[in-house]
Tab-separated table of C-alpha atoms in Angstrom:
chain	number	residue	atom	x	y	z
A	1	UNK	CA	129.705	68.240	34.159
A	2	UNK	CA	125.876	68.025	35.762
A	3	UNK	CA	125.754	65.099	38.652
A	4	UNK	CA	123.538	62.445	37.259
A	5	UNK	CA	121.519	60.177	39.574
A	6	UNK	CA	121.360	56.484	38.258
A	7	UNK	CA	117.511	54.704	37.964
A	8	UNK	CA	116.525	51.269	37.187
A	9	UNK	CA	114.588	50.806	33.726
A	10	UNK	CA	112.146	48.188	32.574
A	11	UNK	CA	111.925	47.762	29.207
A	12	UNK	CA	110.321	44.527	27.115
A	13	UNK	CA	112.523	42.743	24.700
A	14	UNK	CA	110.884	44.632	21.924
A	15	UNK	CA	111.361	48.037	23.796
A	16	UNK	CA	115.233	47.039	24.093
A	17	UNK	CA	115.504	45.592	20.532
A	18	UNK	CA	114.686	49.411	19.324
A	19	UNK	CA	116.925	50.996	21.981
A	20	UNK	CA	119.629	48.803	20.963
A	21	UNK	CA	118.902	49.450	17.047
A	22	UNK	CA	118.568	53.394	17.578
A	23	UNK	CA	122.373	53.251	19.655
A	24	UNK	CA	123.696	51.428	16.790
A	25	UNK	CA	122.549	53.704	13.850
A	26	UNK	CA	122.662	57.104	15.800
A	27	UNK	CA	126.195	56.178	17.355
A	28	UNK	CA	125.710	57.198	20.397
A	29	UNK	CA	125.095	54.859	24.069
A	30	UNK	CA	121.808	53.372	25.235
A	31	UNK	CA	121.747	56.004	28.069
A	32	UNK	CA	122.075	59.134	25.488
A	33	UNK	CA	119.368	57.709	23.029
A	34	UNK	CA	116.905	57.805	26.016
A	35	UNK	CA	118.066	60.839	27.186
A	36	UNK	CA	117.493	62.669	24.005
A	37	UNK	CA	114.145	61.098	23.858
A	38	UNK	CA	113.759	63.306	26.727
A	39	UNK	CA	114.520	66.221	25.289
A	40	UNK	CA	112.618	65.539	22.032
A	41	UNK	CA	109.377	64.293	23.954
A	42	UNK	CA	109.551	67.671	26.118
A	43	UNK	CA	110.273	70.233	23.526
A	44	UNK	CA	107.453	68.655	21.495
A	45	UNK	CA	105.505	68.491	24.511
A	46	UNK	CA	106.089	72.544	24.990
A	47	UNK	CA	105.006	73.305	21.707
A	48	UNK	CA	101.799	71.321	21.267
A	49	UNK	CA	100.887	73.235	25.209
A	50	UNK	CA	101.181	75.956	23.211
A	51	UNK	CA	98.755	75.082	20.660
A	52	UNK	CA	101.342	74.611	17.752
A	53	UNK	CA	100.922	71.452	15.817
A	54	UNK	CA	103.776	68.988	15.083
A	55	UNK	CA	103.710	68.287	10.894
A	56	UNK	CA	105.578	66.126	8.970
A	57	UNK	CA	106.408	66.919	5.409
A	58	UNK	CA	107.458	64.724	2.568
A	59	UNK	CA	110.259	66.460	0.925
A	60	UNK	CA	109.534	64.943	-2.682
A	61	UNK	CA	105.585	65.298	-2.835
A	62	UNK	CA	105.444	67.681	-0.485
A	63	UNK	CA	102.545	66.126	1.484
A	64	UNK	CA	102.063	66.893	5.150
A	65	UNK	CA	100.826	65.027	7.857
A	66	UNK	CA	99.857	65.712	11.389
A	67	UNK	CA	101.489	63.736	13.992
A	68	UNK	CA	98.631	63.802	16.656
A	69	UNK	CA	100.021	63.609	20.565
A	70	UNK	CA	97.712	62.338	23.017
B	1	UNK	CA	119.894	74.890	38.872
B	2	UNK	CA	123.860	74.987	39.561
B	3	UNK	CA	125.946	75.923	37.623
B	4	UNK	CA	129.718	74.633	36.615
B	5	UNK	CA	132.486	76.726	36.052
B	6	UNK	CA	136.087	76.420	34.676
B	7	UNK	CA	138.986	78.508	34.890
B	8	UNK	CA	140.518	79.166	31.170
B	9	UNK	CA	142.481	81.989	29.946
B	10	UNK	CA	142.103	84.757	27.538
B	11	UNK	CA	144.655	86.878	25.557
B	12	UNK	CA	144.943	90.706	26.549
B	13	UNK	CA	145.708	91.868	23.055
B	14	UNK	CA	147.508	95.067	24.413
B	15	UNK	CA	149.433	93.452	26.268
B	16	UNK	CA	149.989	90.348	25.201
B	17	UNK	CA	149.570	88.858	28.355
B	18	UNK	CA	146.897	85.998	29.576
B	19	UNK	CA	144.026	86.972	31.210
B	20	UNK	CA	142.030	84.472	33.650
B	21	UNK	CA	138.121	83.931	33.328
B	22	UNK	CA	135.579	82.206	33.769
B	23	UNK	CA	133.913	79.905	31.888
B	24	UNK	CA	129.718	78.994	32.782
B	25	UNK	CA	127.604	76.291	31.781
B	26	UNK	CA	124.756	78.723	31.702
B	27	UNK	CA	123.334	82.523	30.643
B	28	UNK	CA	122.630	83.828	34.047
B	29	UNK	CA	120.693	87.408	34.712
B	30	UNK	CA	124.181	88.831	35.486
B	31	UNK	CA	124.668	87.959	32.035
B	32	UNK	CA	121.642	89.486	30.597
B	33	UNK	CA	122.172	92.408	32.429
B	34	UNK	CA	125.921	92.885	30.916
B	35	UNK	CA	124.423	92.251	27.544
B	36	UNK	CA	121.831	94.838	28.418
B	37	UNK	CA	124.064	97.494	29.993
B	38	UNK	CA	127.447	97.266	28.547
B	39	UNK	CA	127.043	95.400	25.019
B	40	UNK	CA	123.769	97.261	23.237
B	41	UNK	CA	125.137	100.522	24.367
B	42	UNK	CA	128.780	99.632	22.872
B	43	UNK	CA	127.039	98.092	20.196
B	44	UNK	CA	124.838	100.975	19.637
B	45	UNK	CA	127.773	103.270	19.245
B	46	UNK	CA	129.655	101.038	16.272
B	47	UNK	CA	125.893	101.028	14.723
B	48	UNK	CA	125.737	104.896	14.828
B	49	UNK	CA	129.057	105.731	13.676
B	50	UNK	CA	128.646	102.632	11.063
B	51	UNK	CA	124.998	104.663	10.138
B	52	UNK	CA	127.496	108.108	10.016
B	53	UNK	CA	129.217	106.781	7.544
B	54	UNK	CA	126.601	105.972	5.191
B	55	UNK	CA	127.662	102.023	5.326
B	56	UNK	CA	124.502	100.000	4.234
B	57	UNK	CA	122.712	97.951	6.794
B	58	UNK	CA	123.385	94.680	4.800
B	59	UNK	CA	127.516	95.488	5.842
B	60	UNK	CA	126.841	96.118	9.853
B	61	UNK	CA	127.485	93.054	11.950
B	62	UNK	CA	125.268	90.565	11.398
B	63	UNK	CA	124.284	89.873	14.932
B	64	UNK	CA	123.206	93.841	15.742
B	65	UNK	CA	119.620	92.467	16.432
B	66	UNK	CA	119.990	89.511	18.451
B	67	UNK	CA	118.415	89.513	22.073
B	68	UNK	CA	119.681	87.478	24.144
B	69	UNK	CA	116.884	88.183	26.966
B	70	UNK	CA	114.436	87.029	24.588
B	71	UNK	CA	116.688	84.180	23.291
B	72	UNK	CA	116.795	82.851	26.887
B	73	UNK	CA	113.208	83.548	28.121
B	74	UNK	CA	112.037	80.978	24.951
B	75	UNK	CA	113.888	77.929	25.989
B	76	UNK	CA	113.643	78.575	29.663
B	77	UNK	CA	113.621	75.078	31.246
B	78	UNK	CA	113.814	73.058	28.321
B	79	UNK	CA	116.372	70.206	28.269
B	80	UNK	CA	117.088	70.330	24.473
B	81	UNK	CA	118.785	73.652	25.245
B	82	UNK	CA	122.360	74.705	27.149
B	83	UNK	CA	124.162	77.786	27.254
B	84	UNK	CA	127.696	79.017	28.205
B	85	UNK	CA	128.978	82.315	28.911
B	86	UNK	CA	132.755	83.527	29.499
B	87	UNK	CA	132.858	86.217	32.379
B	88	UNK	CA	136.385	88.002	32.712
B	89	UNK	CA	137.736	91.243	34.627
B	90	UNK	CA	133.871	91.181	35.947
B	91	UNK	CA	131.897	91.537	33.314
B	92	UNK	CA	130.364	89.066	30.214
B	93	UNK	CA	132.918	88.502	27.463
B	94	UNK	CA	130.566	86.092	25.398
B	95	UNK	CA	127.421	83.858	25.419
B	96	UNK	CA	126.709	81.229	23.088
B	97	UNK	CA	123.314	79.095	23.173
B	98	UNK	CA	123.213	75.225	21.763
B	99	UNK	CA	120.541	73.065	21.012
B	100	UNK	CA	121.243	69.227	21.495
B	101	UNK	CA	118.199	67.820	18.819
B	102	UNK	CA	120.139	68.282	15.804
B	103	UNK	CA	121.006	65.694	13.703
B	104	UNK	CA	124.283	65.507	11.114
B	105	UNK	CA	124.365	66.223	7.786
B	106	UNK	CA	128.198	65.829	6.739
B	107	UNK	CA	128.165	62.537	4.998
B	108	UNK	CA	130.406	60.435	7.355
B	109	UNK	CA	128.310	61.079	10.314
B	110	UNK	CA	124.585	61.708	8.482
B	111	UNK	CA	121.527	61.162	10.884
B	112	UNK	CA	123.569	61.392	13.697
B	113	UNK	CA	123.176	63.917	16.913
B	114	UNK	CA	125.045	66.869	17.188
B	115	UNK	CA	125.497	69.644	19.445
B	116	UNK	CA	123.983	72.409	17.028
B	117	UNK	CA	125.251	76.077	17.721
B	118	UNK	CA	122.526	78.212	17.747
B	119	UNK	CA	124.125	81.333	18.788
B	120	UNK	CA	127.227	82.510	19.408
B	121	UNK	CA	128.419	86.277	20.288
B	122	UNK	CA	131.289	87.914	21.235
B	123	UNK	CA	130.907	91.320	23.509
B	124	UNK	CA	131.626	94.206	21.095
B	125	UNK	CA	135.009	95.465	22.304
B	126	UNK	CA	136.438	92.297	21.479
B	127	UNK	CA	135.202	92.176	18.130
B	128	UNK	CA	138.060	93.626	15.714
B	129	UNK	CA	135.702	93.509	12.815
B	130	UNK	CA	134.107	96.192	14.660
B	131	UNK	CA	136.574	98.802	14.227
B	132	UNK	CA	138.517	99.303	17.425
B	133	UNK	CA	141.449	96.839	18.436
B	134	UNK	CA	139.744	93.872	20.529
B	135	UNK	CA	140.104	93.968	24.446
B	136	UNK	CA	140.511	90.050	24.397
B	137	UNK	CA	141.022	87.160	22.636
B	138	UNK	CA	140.234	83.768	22.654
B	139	UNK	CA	136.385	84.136	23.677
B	140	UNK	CA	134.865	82.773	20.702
B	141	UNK	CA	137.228	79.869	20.661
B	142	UNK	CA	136.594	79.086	24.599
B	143	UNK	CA	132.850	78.712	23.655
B	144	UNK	CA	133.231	76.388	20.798
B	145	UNK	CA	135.344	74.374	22.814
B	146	UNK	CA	132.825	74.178	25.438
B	147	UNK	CA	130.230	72.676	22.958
B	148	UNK	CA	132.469	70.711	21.767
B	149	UNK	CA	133.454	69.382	25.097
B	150	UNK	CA	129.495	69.274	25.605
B	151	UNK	CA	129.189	66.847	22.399
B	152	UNK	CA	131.549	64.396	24.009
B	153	UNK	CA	130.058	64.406	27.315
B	154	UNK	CA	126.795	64.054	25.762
B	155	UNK	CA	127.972	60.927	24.106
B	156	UNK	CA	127.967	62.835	20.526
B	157	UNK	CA	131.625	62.359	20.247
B	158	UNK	CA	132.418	65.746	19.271
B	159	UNK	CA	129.855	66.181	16.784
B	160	UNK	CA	129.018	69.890	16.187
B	161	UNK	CA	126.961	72.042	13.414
B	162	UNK	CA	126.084	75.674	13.043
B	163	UNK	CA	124.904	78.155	10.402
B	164	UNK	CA	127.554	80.889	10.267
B	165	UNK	CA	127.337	84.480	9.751
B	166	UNK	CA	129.525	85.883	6.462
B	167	UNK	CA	131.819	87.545	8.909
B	168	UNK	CA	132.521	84.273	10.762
B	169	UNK	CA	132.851	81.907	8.153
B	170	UNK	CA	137.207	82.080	7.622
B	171	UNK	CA	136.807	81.690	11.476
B	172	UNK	CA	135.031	78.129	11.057
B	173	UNK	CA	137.396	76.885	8.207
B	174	UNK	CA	140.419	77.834	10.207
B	175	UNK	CA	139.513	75.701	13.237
B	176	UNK	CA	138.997	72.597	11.004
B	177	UNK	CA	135.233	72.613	10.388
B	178	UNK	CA	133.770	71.070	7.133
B	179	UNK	CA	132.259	73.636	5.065
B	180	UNK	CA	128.648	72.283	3.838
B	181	UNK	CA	127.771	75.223	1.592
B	182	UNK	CA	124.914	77.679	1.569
B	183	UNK	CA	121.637	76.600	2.911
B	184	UNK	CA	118.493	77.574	1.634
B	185	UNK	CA	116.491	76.721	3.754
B	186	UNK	CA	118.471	79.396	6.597
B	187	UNK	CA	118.507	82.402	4.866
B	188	UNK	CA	121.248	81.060	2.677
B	189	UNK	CA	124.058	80.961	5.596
B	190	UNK	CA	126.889	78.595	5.425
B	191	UNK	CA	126.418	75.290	7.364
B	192	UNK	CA	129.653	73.887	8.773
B	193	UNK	CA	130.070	70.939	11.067
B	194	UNK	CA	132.809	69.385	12.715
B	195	UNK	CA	133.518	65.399	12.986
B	196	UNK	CA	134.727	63.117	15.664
B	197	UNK	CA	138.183	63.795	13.680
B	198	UNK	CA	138.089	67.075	13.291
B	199	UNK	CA	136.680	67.603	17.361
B	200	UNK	CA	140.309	65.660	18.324
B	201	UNK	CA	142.105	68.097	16.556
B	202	UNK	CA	140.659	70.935	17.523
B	203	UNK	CA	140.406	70.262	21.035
B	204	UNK	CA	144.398	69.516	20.613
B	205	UNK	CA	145.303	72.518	19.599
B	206	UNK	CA	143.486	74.534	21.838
């Protein structure tokens, strides 16, 4: 397995109330919800630097909408 | 970027004896170069004699396209991808490539991450579905356990998906996956996953 390094995070109560909620109903530990956050936020990230847009699409209507990064 | 390896073994099918190799965390250049040098020109050969024969295109392995230089080049640095490769008697056995921003669809475990199989492929002369009698055994199976391993360290508790080419799909059922049906929306492959249960077992028996 990788070597990790260990940091300190800040988060506010409300911060920490979602982290707690998104461990609970994705089943996996505070630590690996952040970490995929990472991943998510930087493979997003890669794709919007390369001028592709990130759309969401209702599956009933089939609306889309832009989800604009700043 | 270092890279870990483990020693597991493989089965010489000739001679029925175990073979030691490698397994990486990563697809390395050596890699790439194997695939290019020793795999498309192995590969190339089945295709031509396949293309001899007069058997349609839709019948040759499903895989006969993939490039895995290009396949690494487009996730180069990005976290939400991993890859593992088994290296034996010097030279690239198989590579598989995973992407960890999938989420579950098998009912028990819907919404939830999984380590998603994006790719996995087997060097040609170990490939009996290719004609000739396979070299070695045991490669395809090394790299499923070593995303399944990945799901657990992950915290994904053994959590696994992947769309599965026709030849492979007896392969999937037989290790315990849960077959999800055809999928539209990915060019009508089967989608099997694997559950926390299901992970146990098959890490047990192999």
């Amino acid at each position: 397995m990788t070597a990790k390094r260990t940091m300190t995070l800040n988060l506010t109560d409300a911060e920490m109330r979602v982290l707690d909620e998104l461990s609970v109903r994705k089943d996996i530990t505070k630590t690996a919800v952040l970490r995929q956050a990472l991943r998510l936020y930087q493979t997003i990230d890669a794709r919007v630097e390369k001028g592709e847009k990130l759309l969401f699409e209702n599956e009933a209507t089939k609306e889309k909408a832009e989800l604009m990064l700043l | 970027m270092t890279v870990d390896v483990s020693t597991i073994y493989l089965l010489d099918v000739a001679t029925g004896e175990s073979v030691e190799a490698e397994l990486r965390d990563a697809i390395e250049q050596a890699q790439l170069d194997d695939w290019q040098t020793k795999w498309q020109p192995a590969l190339l050969a089945v295709l031509q004699e396949l293309a001899r024969k007069g058997v349609p295109m839709s019948q040759w392995p499903q895989s006969w396209h993939w490039n895995w230089a290009q396949k690494t080049a487009r996730v180069q640095g990005l976290l939400a991808f991993r890859g593992f490769s088994v290296v034996a008697r010097g030279e690239t056995q198989g590579l598989a490539q995973v992407n960890l921003t999938k989420a579950s669809r098998e009912p028990s475990q819907v919404g939830k991450p999984l380590v998603y199989l994006d790719y996995l492929e087997v060097a040609p002369w170990n490939r009996p579905e290719l004609g000739a009698a396979p070299r070695l055994r045991g490669v395809g199976s090394a790299l499923i356990t070593a995303a399944t391993v990945l799901s657990i360290d992950e915290g994904f508790k053994g959590r696994l998906g992947l769309h599965s080419l026709p030849q492979a799909d007896a392969f999937y059922r037989k290790i315990g996956m849960t077959d999800l049906g055809q999928d539209p929306a990915y060019q009508n492959l089967r989608y099997f996953e694997m559950t926390l249960e299901q992970a146990r077992a098959f890490l047990e028996e192999e």
